[in-house]
């Protein structure tokens, strides 16, 4: 039997390659993994328990019914708080940052995350995901502020996602390649299944909500037309992580452009676009807002939105040429 390498073993192995590593990053990653496993468990039984549907209603026991994305947010914050290796969190679910005091107060890491992306797919049993981005604090002796999160993607020390799909996978990078781990439910461990992932330089899949094409710019319309003329396949799940993951494995482009309805696009720079941009680049792909490299955009707001073009380098470059 081939020996399995677990995510834990992999991280410890990587840690020993950095002689001044203290183990804090490995522990932080361990906390993220625990949260991912708990969310996975809940996602898998979403139809059985009163966890889908609108937040704020009560179930038959009179308990507050939780939407799965609110629940995922609480799980993540709880796991990071208990772990003590993260000083503060910026989450799609929270207007402001969540400062973790107590043992976490002097921690050197900040986490930006979308605890459960693809909310509209939760109730219909379609793949959803978690996205995370990790930064190191510049000065741990001062209290954390919201502005500390306004960092360029190139400053991320790690980024990754979890996809809750036909199987559950965790894919991450620390800046030296991308590795994917599949959850083996029988042992409850993420095992290395996709070492050193690379995205094809060119692809034949385009992923965009074509329902918005009439309110998109001329350049976007022309690029989509170009894809159609070349008989490319349109594949759009409406879950960023799932669309990104497919294109990473098969080659393709994901687009969420600026539209009349959403002049800055829909997706958030800090915890959706930047982490997936780091993964794309580390896998040999590209991520852009149509003009600028996503990783070099200097954020001015926590929940800032940007138009997004990510995937195979040649496809992103071609799209840019139309914009
Ligand atoms: P969410 O963070 O509220 O879940 O929204 C983000 C999602 C992405 O996962 C997905 O790619 C996109 O929104 C789909 O948007 P649309 O329905 O406009 O195509
Ligand atoms: Mg989201």
mmCIF file of C-alpha atoms and ligand atoms in Angstrom:
data_model
loop_
_atom_site.group_PDB
_atom_site.id
_atom_site.type_symbol
_atom_site.label_atom_id
_atom_site.label_comp_id
_atom_site.label_asym_id
_atom_site.label_seq_id
_atom_site.Cartn_x
_atom_site.Cartn_y
_atom_site.Cartn_z
ATOM 1 C CA UNK A 1 0.000 0.000 0.000
ATOM 2 C CA UNK A 2 1.303 3.430 -0.911
ATOM 3 C CA UNK A 3 2.078 5.494 2.174
ATOM 4 C CA UNK A 4 -0.151 8.487 2.711
ATOM 5 C CA UNK A 5 1.287 11.799 3.725
ATOM 6 C CA UNK A 6 -1.052 13.740 5.949
ATOM 7 C CA UNK A 7 -1.311 17.522 5.910
ATOM 8 C CA UNK A 8 0.135 17.570 9.425
ATOM 9 C CA UNK A 9 3.187 15.572 8.414
ATOM 10 C CA UNK A 10 3.629 17.734 5.336
ATOM 11 C CA UNK A 11 3.513 20.970 7.335
ATOM 12 C CA UNK A 12 5.972 19.685 9.940
ATOM 13 C CA UNK A 13 8.307 18.551 7.162
ATOM 14 C CA UNK A 14 8.107 22.031 5.587
ATOM 15 C CA UNK A 15 8.630 23.676 8.959
ATOM 16 C CA UNK A 16 11.914 21.845 9.469
ATOM 17 C CA UNK A 17 13.156 23.380 6.186
ATOM 18 C CA UNK A 18 13.051 26.800 7.881
ATOM 19 C CA UNK A 19 15.633 26.681 10.637
ATOM 20 C CA UNK A 20 14.215 29.676 12.512
ATOM 21 C CA UNK A 21 10.617 28.404 12.445
ATOM 22 C CA UNK A 22 8.984 28.480 15.849
ATOM 23 C CA UNK A 23 6.049 26.177 15.090
ATOM 24 C CA UNK A 24 3.509 28.988 15.417
ATOM 25 C CA UNK A 25 2.602 28.870 11.748
ATOM 26 C CA UNK A 26 2.189 25.089 11.870
ATOM 27 C CA UNK A 27 -0.130 25.448 14.853
ATOM 28 C CA UNK A 28 -2.109 28.200 13.127
ATOM 29 C CA UNK A 29 -2.526 25.921 10.162
ATOM 30 C CA UNK A 30 -3.604 23.123 12.469
ATOM 31 C CA UNK A 31 -6.377 25.391 13.796
ATOM 32 C CA UNK A 32 -7.560 26.216 10.277
ATOM 33 C CA UNK A 33 -7.627 22.496 9.466
ATOM 34 C CA UNK A 34 -9.734 21.706 12.529
ATOM 35 C CA UNK A 35 -12.247 24.405 11.588
ATOM 36 C CA UNK A 36 -12.367 23.041 8.025
ATOM 37 C CA UNK A 37 -13.095 19.518 9.292
ATOM 38 C CA UNK A 38 -15.926 20.727 11.522
ATOM 39 C CA UNK A 39 -17.462 22.774 8.707
ATOM 40 C CA UNK A 40 -17.109 19.788 6.408
ATOM 41 C CA UNK A 41 -19.014 17.642 8.881
ATOM 42 C CA UNK A 42 -21.847 20.183 9.069
ATOM 43 C CA UNK A 43 -21.933 20.816 5.307
ATOM 44 C CA UNK A 44 -22.290 17.083 4.754
ATOM 45 C CA UNK A 45 -25.382 16.830 6.871
ATOM 46 C CA UNK A 46 -26.823 20.197 5.885
ATOM 47 C CA UNK A 47 -30.033 18.649 4.585
ATOM 48 C CA UNK A 48 -30.594 16.686 7.791
ATOM 49 C CA UNK A 49 -30.240 19.354 10.404
ATOM 50 C CA UNK A 50 -31.933 22.714 10.663
ATOM 51 C CA UNK A 51 -28.959 24.578 9.408
ATOM 52 C CA UNK A 52 -29.930 25.694 5.920
ATOM 53 C CA UNK A 53 -32.268 28.591 5.338
ATOM 54 C CA UNK A 54 -32.468 32.084 6.669
ATOM 55 C CA UNK A 55 -30.569 33.242 9.686
ATOM 56 C CA UNK A 56 -32.641 34.725 12.483
ATOM 57 C CA UNK A 57 -35.508 32.232 12.476
ATOM 58 C CA UNK A 58 -36.144 29.655 15.178
ATOM 59 C CA UNK A 59 -36.337 25.900 14.849
ATOM 60 C CA UNK A 60 -38.983 23.726 16.525
ATOM 61 C CA UNK A 61 -36.984 23.580 19.757
ATOM 62 C CA UNK A 62 -37.070 27.349 19.837
ATOM 63 C CA UNK A 63 -33.317 27.469 19.182
ATOM 64 C CA UNK A 64 -31.960 30.090 16.852
ATOM 65 C CA UNK A 65 -31.508 28.597 13.410
ATOM 66 C CA UNK A 66 -28.094 29.283 11.972
ATOM 67 C CA UNK A 67 -27.276 29.799 8.412
ATOM 68 C CA UNK A 68 -24.319 27.646 7.512
ATOM 69 C CA UNK A 69 -22.151 30.626 6.627
ATOM 70 C CA UNK A 70 -22.762 32.262 10.009
ATOM 71 C CA UNK A 71 -22.023 28.935 11.673
ATOM 72 C CA UNK A 72 -18.800 28.499 9.646
ATOM 73 C CA UNK A 73 -17.708 31.967 10.712
ATOM 74 C CA UNK A 74 -18.226 31.103 14.374
ATOM 75 C CA UNK A 75 -16.338 27.816 13.989
ATOM 76 C CA UNK A 76 -13.366 29.557 12.416
ATOM 77 C CA UNK A 77 -13.225 32.348 14.951
ATOM 78 C CA UNK A 78 -13.564 29.799 17.773
ATOM 79 C CA UNK A 79 -10.793 27.570 16.413
ATOM 80 C CA UNK A 80 -8.435 30.506 15.892
ATOM 81 C CA UNK A 81 -9.257 31.914 19.332
ATOM 82 C CA UNK A 82 -8.610 28.570 21.043
ATOM 83 C CA UNK A 83 -5.400 28.034 19.089
ATOM 84 C CA UNK A 84 -3.941 31.362 20.184
ATOM 85 C CA UNK A 85 -1.795 31.895 17.072
ATOM 86 C CA UNK A 86 -3.907 34.581 15.386
ATOM 87 C CA UNK A 87 -4.210 38.149 16.687
ATOM 88 C CA UNK A 88 -7.224 39.225 14.610
ATOM 89 C CA UNK A 89 -9.548 38.104 11.850
ATOM 90 C CA UNK A 90 -11.169 39.927 8.952
ATOM 91 C CA UNK A 91 -14.163 37.964 7.720
ATOM 92 C CA UNK A 92 -16.739 38.409 5.011
ATOM 93 C CA UNK A 93 -19.345 37.812 7.697
ATOM 94 C CA UNK A 94 -18.221 40.640 9.994
ATOM 95 C CA UNK A 95 -18.361 44.323 9.211
ATOM 96 C CA UNK A 96 -15.320 45.062 11.389
ATOM 97 C CA UNK A 97 -12.266 42.990 12.300
ATOM 98 C CA UNK A 98 -12.512 40.538 15.191
ATOM 99 C CA UNK A 99 -9.680 41.062 17.657
ATOM 100 C CA UNK A 100 -8.732 37.949 19.581
ATOM 101 C CA UNK A 101 -7.349 38.902 22.960
ATOM 102 C CA UNK A 102 -6.187 36.674 25.798
ATOM 103 C CA UNK A 103 -3.478 34.212 24.686
ATOM 104 C CA UNK A 104 -3.781 35.471 21.097
ATOM 105 C CA UNK A 105 -3.054 39.119 21.893
ATOM 106 C CA UNK A 106 0.636 38.987 20.953
ATOM 107 C CA UNK A 107 0.333 36.483 18.140
ATOM 108 C CA UNK A 108 2.129 37.392 14.988
ATOM 109 C CA UNK A 109 -0.503 36.328 12.436
ATOM 110 C CA UNK A 110 -3.613 37.924 10.951
ATOM 111 C CA UNK A 111 -6.186 35.895 9.036
ATOM 112 C CA UNK A 112 -8.570 37.249 6.395
ATOM 113 C CA UNK A 113 -11.228 34.775 5.334
ATOM 114 C CA UNK A 114 -14.466 34.016 3.632
ATOM 115 C CA UNK A 115 -15.648 31.200 5.922
ATOM 116 C CA UNK A 116 -18.206 29.831 3.481
ATOM 117 C CA UNK A 117 -18.198 31.165 -0.036
ATOM 118 C CA UNK A 118 -20.939 30.457 -2.552
ATOM 119 C CA UNK A 119 -23.771 30.998 -0.089
ATOM 120 C CA UNK A 120 -26.440 30.673 -2.760
ATOM 121 C CA UNK A 121 -25.325 27.084 -3.354
ATOM 122 C CA UNK A 122 -25.501 25.970 0.280
ATOM 123 C CA UNK A 123 -29.156 24.982 0.231
ATOM 124 C CA UNK A 124 -29.000 23.153 -3.084
ATOM 125 C CA UNK A 125 -26.181 20.680 -2.431
ATOM 126 C CA UNK A 126 -23.663 22.253 -4.763
ATOM 127 C CA UNK A 127 -19.958 22.652 -3.936
ATOM 128 C CA UNK A 128 -19.042 25.538 -1.672
ATOM 129 C CA UNK A 129 -15.748 26.612 -0.159
ATOM 130 C CA UNK A 130 -13.711 28.402 2.478
ATOM 131 C CA UNK A 131 -10.999 30.887 1.462
ATOM 132 C CA UNK A 132 -8.229 32.102 3.750
ATOM 133 C CA UNK A 133 -5.309 34.487 3.587
ATOM 134 C CA UNK A 134 -2.566 34.838 6.200
ATOM 135 C CA UNK A 135 -0.410 37.882 6.945
ATOM 136 C CA UNK A 136 2.322 38.412 9.468
ATOM 137 C CA UNK A 137 1.997 41.411 11.800
ATOM 138 C CA UNK A 138 4.682 44.047 11.479
ATOM 139 C CA UNK A 139 4.682 44.927 15.162
ATOM 140 C CA UNK A 140 3.111 42.620 17.741
ATOM 141 C CA UNK A 141 3.635 45.016 20.647
ATOM 142 C CA UNK A 142 0.848 47.392 19.589
ATOM 143 C CA UNK A 143 -2.913 46.689 19.524
ATOM 144 C CA UNK A 144 -4.240 45.411 16.182
ATOM 145 C CA UNK A 145 -6.100 47.909 14.016
ATOM 146 C CA UNK A 146 -8.370 47.513 11.018
ATOM 147 C CA UNK A 147 -5.763 49.263 8.847
ATOM 148 C CA UNK A 148 -3.276 46.474 9.498
ATOM 149 C CA UNK A 149 -5.363 44.292 7.209
ATOM 150 C CA UNK A 150 -5.061 46.684 4.289
ATOM 151 C CA UNK A 151 -2.095 44.876 2.809
ATOM 152 C CA UNK A 152 -1.198 43.968 -0.749
ATOM 153 C CA UNK A 153 -1.550 40.342 -1.812
ATOM 154 C CA UNK A 154 2.208 40.076 -2.283
ATOM 155 C CA UNK A 155 2.545 40.406 1.502
ATOM 156 C CA UNK A 156 0.541 37.235 2.183
ATOM 157 C CA UNK A 157 2.633 34.546 3.882
ATOM 158 C CA UNK A 158 0.123 31.864 2.966
ATOM 159 C CA UNK A 159 -3.227 31.451 1.264
ATOM 160 C CA UNK A 160 -5.559 28.618 0.523
ATOM 161 C CA UNK A 161 -9.048 27.257 0.205
ATOM 162 C CA UNK A 162 -11.125 24.303 1.224
ATOM 163 C CA UNK A 163 -13.615 22.933 -1.268
ATOM 164 C CA UNK A 164 -16.554 20.974 0.073
ATOM 165 C CA UNK A 165 -17.362 19.029 -3.067
ATOM 166 C CA UNK A 166 -17.745 15.436 -4.191
ATOM 167 C CA UNK A 167 -14.737 15.079 -1.941
ATOM 168 C CA UNK A 168 -13.353 17.681 0.429
ATOM 169 C CA UNK A 169 -9.986 19.174 -0.422
ATOM 170 C CA UNK A 170 -7.656 21.715 1.112
ATOM 171 C CA UNK A 171 -5.348 23.501 -1.319
ATOM 172 C CA UNK A 172 -2.730 25.933 -0.079
ATOM 173 C CA UNK A 173 0.507 27.767 -0.745
ATOM 174 C CA UNK A 174 3.128 29.387 1.416
ATOM 175 C CA UNK A 175 4.842 30.924 -1.587
ATOM 176 C CA UNK A 176 6.735 27.904 -2.838
ATOM 177 C CA UNK A 177 4.240 26.043 -4.980
ATOM 178 C CA UNK A 178 0.715 24.791 -4.450
ATOM 179 C CA UNK A 179 -0.251 21.506 -2.831
ATOM 180 C CA UNK A 180 -3.646 19.856 -2.550
ATOM 181 C CA UNK A 181 -4.863 17.478 0.152
ATOM 182 C CA UNK A 182 -8.001 15.359 0.037
ATOM 183 C CA UNK A 183 -9.902 14.583 3.206
ATOM 184 C CA UNK A 184 -10.071 10.856 3.850
ATOM 185 C CA UNK A 185 -13.268 10.671 5.904
ATOM 186 C CA UNK A 186 -12.426 7.194 7.217
ATOM 187 C CA UNK A 187 -9.396 8.522 9.123
ATOM 188 C CA UNK A 188 -10.437 12.189 9.354
ATOM 189 C CA UNK A 189 -7.175 13.404 7.817
ATOM 190 C CA UNK A 190 -6.305 15.552 4.831
ATOM 191 C CA UNK A 191 -3.829 13.506 2.757
ATOM 192 C CA UNK A 192 -1.513 14.795 0.048
ATOM 193 C CA UNK A 193 -3.247 13.939 -3.222
ATOM 194 C CA UNK A 194 -2.207 16.772 -5.570
ATOM 195 C CA UNK A 195 1.481 17.641 -5.032
ATOM 196 C CA UNK A 196 2.936 20.681 -6.784
ATOM 197 C CA UNK A 197 -0.193 21.729 -8.674
ATOM 198 C CA UNK A 198 0.266 23.627 -11.925
ATOM 199 C CA UNK A 199 -2.326 25.334 -14.069
ATOM 200 C CA UNK A 200 -2.106 24.953 -17.859
ATOM 201 C CA UNK A 201 -0.678 28.016 -19.566
ATOM 202 C CA UNK A 202 -3.719 28.085 -21.858
ATOM 203 C CA UNK A 203 -7.163 26.588 -21.471
ATOM 204 C CA UNK A 204 -10.547 26.051 -23.095
ATOM 205 C CA UNK A 205 -12.956 26.758 -20.259
ATOM 206 C CA UNK A 206 -14.417 30.171 -19.477
ATOM 207 C CA UNK A 207 -16.401 30.775 -16.304
ATOM 208 C CA UNK A 208 -18.511 33.896 -16.109
ATOM 209 C CA UNK A 209 -22.126 34.631 -15.230
ATOM 210 C CA UNK A 210 -23.315 35.164 -18.799
ATOM 211 C CA UNK A 211 -26.648 36.411 -17.489
ATOM 212 C CA UNK A 212 -24.790 39.659 -16.838
ATOM 213 C CA UNK A 213 -23.354 39.962 -20.328
ATOM 214 C CA UNK A 214 -25.715 42.739 -21.424
ATOM 215 C CA UNK A 215 -24.680 44.904 -18.486
ATOM 216 C CA UNK A 216 -20.957 44.186 -18.998
ATOM 217 C CA UNK A 217 -18.483 46.384 -20.821
ATOM 218 C CA UNK A 218 -17.753 46.090 -24.530
ATOM 219 C CA UNK A 219 -14.370 44.461 -23.817
ATOM 220 C CA UNK A 220 -15.919 41.701 -21.692
ATOM 221 C CA UNK A 221 -18.594 41.036 -24.342
ATOM 222 C CA UNK A 222 -15.920 40.797 -27.020
ATOM 223 C CA UNK A 223 -13.743 38.469 -24.970
ATOM 224 C CA UNK A 224 -16.690 36.145 -24.276
ATOM 225 C CA UNK A 225 -17.555 36.223 -27.969
ATOM 226 C CA UNK A 226 -13.952 35.273 -28.724
ATOM 227 C CA UNK A 227 -14.271 32.277 -26.359
ATOM 228 C CA UNK A 228 -17.507 31.261 -28.104
ATOM 229 C CA UNK A 229 -15.957 31.563 -31.567
ATOM 230 C CA UNK A 230 -13.227 29.175 -30.435
ATOM 231 C CA UNK A 231 -15.913 26.762 -29.167
ATOM 232 C CA UNK A 232 -14.600 26.886 -25.607
ATOM 233 C CA UNK A 233 -16.737 25.334 -22.890
ATOM 234 C CA UNK A 234 -18.731 27.608 -20.591
ATOM 235 C CA UNK A 235 -18.684 26.285 -17.024
ATOM 236 C CA UNK A 236 -20.082 28.379 -14.197
ATOM 237 C CA UNK A 237 -21.035 26.917 -10.851
ATOM 238 C CA UNK A 238 -21.490 30.234 -9.069
ATOM 239 C CA UNK A 239 -19.176 29.118 -6.271
ATOM 240 C CA UNK A 240 -15.884 30.892 -6.748
ATOM 241 C CA UNK A 241 -13.831 28.186 -5.039
ATOM 242 C CA UNK A 242 -15.371 25.417 -7.141
ATOM 243 C CA UNK A 243 -15.016 27.353 -10.391
ATOM 244 C CA UNK A 244 -11.437 28.277 -9.521
ATOM 245 C CA UNK A 245 -10.590 24.708 -8.507
ATOM 246 C CA UNK A 246 -11.890 23.226 -11.759
ATOM 247 C CA UNK A 247 -9.954 25.743 -13.836
ATOM 248 C CA UNK A 248 -6.811 25.134 -11.780
ATOM 249 C CA UNK A 249 -7.020 21.425 -12.591
ATOM 250 C CA UNK A 250 -8.155 21.700 -16.202
ATOM 251 C CA UNK A 251 -7.004 25.103 -17.441
ATOM 252 C CA UNK A 252 -9.429 27.987 -17.853
ATOM 253 C CA UNK A 253 -10.401 31.473 -16.810
ATOM 254 C CA UNK A 254 -12.793 32.690 -14.132
ATOM 255 C CA UNK A 255 -14.222 36.164 -14.633
ATOM 256 C CA UNK A 256 -16.289 38.410 -12.405
ATOM 257 C CA UNK A 257 -16.147 41.685 -14.303
ATOM 258 C CA UNK A 258 -17.320 45.168 -13.530
ATOM 259 C CA UNK A 259 -20.953 45.459 -14.594
ATOM 260 C CA UNK A 260 -23.484 48.285 -14.630
ATOM 261 C CA UNK A 261 -24.953 46.758 -11.478
ATOM 262 C CA UNK A 262 -21.593 46.249 -9.778
ATOM 263 C CA UNK A 263 -19.098 48.811 -11.130
ATOM 264 C CA UNK A 264 -16.259 47.341 -9.035
ATOM 265 C CA UNK A 265 -17.263 43.743 -9.651
ATOM 266 C CA UNK A 266 -18.687 41.603 -6.877
ATOM 267 C CA UNK A 267 -15.772 39.777 -5.327
ATOM 268 C CA UNK A 268 -13.820 41.041 -2.362
ATOM 269 C CA UNK A 269 -10.112 41.758 -2.729
ATOM 270 C CA UNK A 270 -8.813 40.757 0.685
ATOM 271 C CA UNK A 271 -10.376 37.377 1.341
ATOM 272 C CA UNK A 272 -11.556 36.201 -2.083
ATOM 273 C CA UNK A 273 -9.389 37.642 -4.863
ATOM 274 C CA UNK A 274 -5.952 38.032 -3.240
ATOM 275 C CA UNK A 275 -5.659 34.522 -1.758
ATOM 276 C CA UNK A 276 -6.799 32.855 -4.988
ATOM 277 C CA UNK A 277 -4.460 35.161 -6.920
ATOM 278 C CA UNK A 278 -1.524 33.941 -4.832
ATOM 279 C CA UNK A 279 -2.527 30.333 -5.534
ATOM 280 C CA UNK A 280 -2.982 31.022 -9.246
ATOM 281 C CA UNK A 281 0.434 32.661 -9.527
ATOM 282 C CA UNK A 282 2.115 29.955 -7.502
ATOM 283 C CA UNK A 283 0.603 27.402 -9.876
ATOM 284 C CA UNK A 284 1.935 29.343 -12.878
ATOM 285 C CA UNK A 285 -1.268 31.263 -13.667
ATOM 286 C CA UNK A 286 -2.312 34.879 -13.484
ATOM 287 C CA UNK A 287 -4.814 37.113 -11.675
ATOM 288 C CA UNK A 288 -5.786 40.604 -12.718
ATOM 289 C CA UNK A 289 -8.494 43.220 -12.305
ATOM 290 C CA UNK A 290 -8.396 43.670 -16.060
ATOM 291 C CA UNK A 291 -5.411 46.020 -15.938
ATOM 292 C CA UNK A 292 -3.447 45.526 -12.731
ATOM 293 C CA UNK A 293 -1.958 42.502 -11.033
ATOM 294 C CA UNK A 294 -4.351 41.645 -8.186
ATOM 295 C CA UNK A 295 -1.430 40.896 -5.848
ATOM 296 C CA UNK A 296 -0.166 44.471 -6.145
ATOM 297 C CA UNK A 297 -3.402 46.331 -5.510
ATOM 298 C CA UNK A 298 -3.123 48.405 -2.359
ATOM 299 C CA UNK A 299 -6.435 47.983 -0.504
ATOM 300 C CA UNK A 300 -8.136 51.019 0.972
ATOM 301 C CA UNK A 301 -11.116 49.211 2.502
ATOM 302 C CA UNK A 302 -11.604 45.949 4.340
ATOM 303 C CA UNK A 303 -14.452 44.757 2.128
ATOM 304 C CA UNK A 304 -13.187 46.341 -1.078
ATOM 305 C CA UNK A 305 -14.439 44.807 -4.319
ATOM 306 C CA UNK A 306 -12.474 44.425 -7.551
ATOM 307 C CA UNK A 307 -13.221 43.101 -11.023
ATOM 308 C CA UNK A 308 -11.571 39.683 -11.263
ATOM 309 C CA UNK A 309 -9.888 37.688 -14.023
ATOM 310 C CA UNK A 310 -8.010 34.621 -12.826
ATOM 311 C CA UNK A 311 -6.691 31.396 -14.279
ATOM 312 C CA UNK A 312 -4.482 30.272 -17.162
ATOM 313 C CA UNK A 313 -1.953 32.989 -18.015
ATOM 314 C CA UNK A 314 -2.675 33.175 -21.738
ATOM 315 C CA UNK A 315 -6.426 33.404 -21.211
ATOM 316 C CA UNK A 316 -6.103 36.173 -18.635
ATOM 317 C CA UNK A 317 -3.717 38.061 -20.928
ATOM 318 C CA UNK A 318 -6.107 37.689 -23.853
ATOM 319 C CA UNK A 319 -9.017 38.943 -21.748
ATOM 320 C CA UNK A 320 -6.899 41.923 -20.682
ATOM 321 C CA UNK A 321 -6.145 42.727 -24.308
ATOM 322 C CA UNK A 322 -9.887 43.298 -24.903
ATOM 323 C CA UNK A 323 -10.424 45.526 -21.872
HETATM 324 P P1 LIG B 1 -20.792 35.196 -1.590
HETATM 325 O O1 LIG B 1 -19.478 35.562 -0.953
HETATM 326 O O2 LIG B 1 -21.920 36.033 -1.082
HETATM 327 O O3 LIG B 1 -21.064 33.732 -1.527
HETATM 328 O O4 LIG B 1 -20.667 35.622 -3.121
HETATM 329 C C1 LIG B 1 -19.557 35.216 -3.849
HETATM 330 C C2 LIG B 1 -20.015 34.283 -4.930
HETATM 331 C C3 LIG B 1 -18.899 33.530 -5.574
HETATM 332 O O5 LIG B 1 -18.638 32.317 -4.945
HETATM 333 C C4 LIG B 1 -19.436 33.309 -6.954
HETATM 334 O O6 LIG B 1 -18.432 33.094 -7.883
HETATM 335 C C5 LIG B 1 -20.205 34.552 -7.207
HETATM 336 O O7 LIG B 1 -20.596 35.051 -5.955
HETATM 337 C C6 LIG B 1 -21.436 34.300 -8.008
HETATM 338 O O8 LIG B 1 -22.108 35.486 -8.220
HETATM 339 P P2 LIG B 1 -23.300 35.599 -9.276
HETATM 340 O O9 LIG B 1 -24.437 34.848 -8.708
HETATM 341 O O10 LIG B 1 -23.561 37.063 -9.386
HETATM 342 O O11 LIG B 1 -22.813 35.019 -10.573
HETATM 343 MG MG1 LIG B 2 -17.782 35.094 -0.607
#
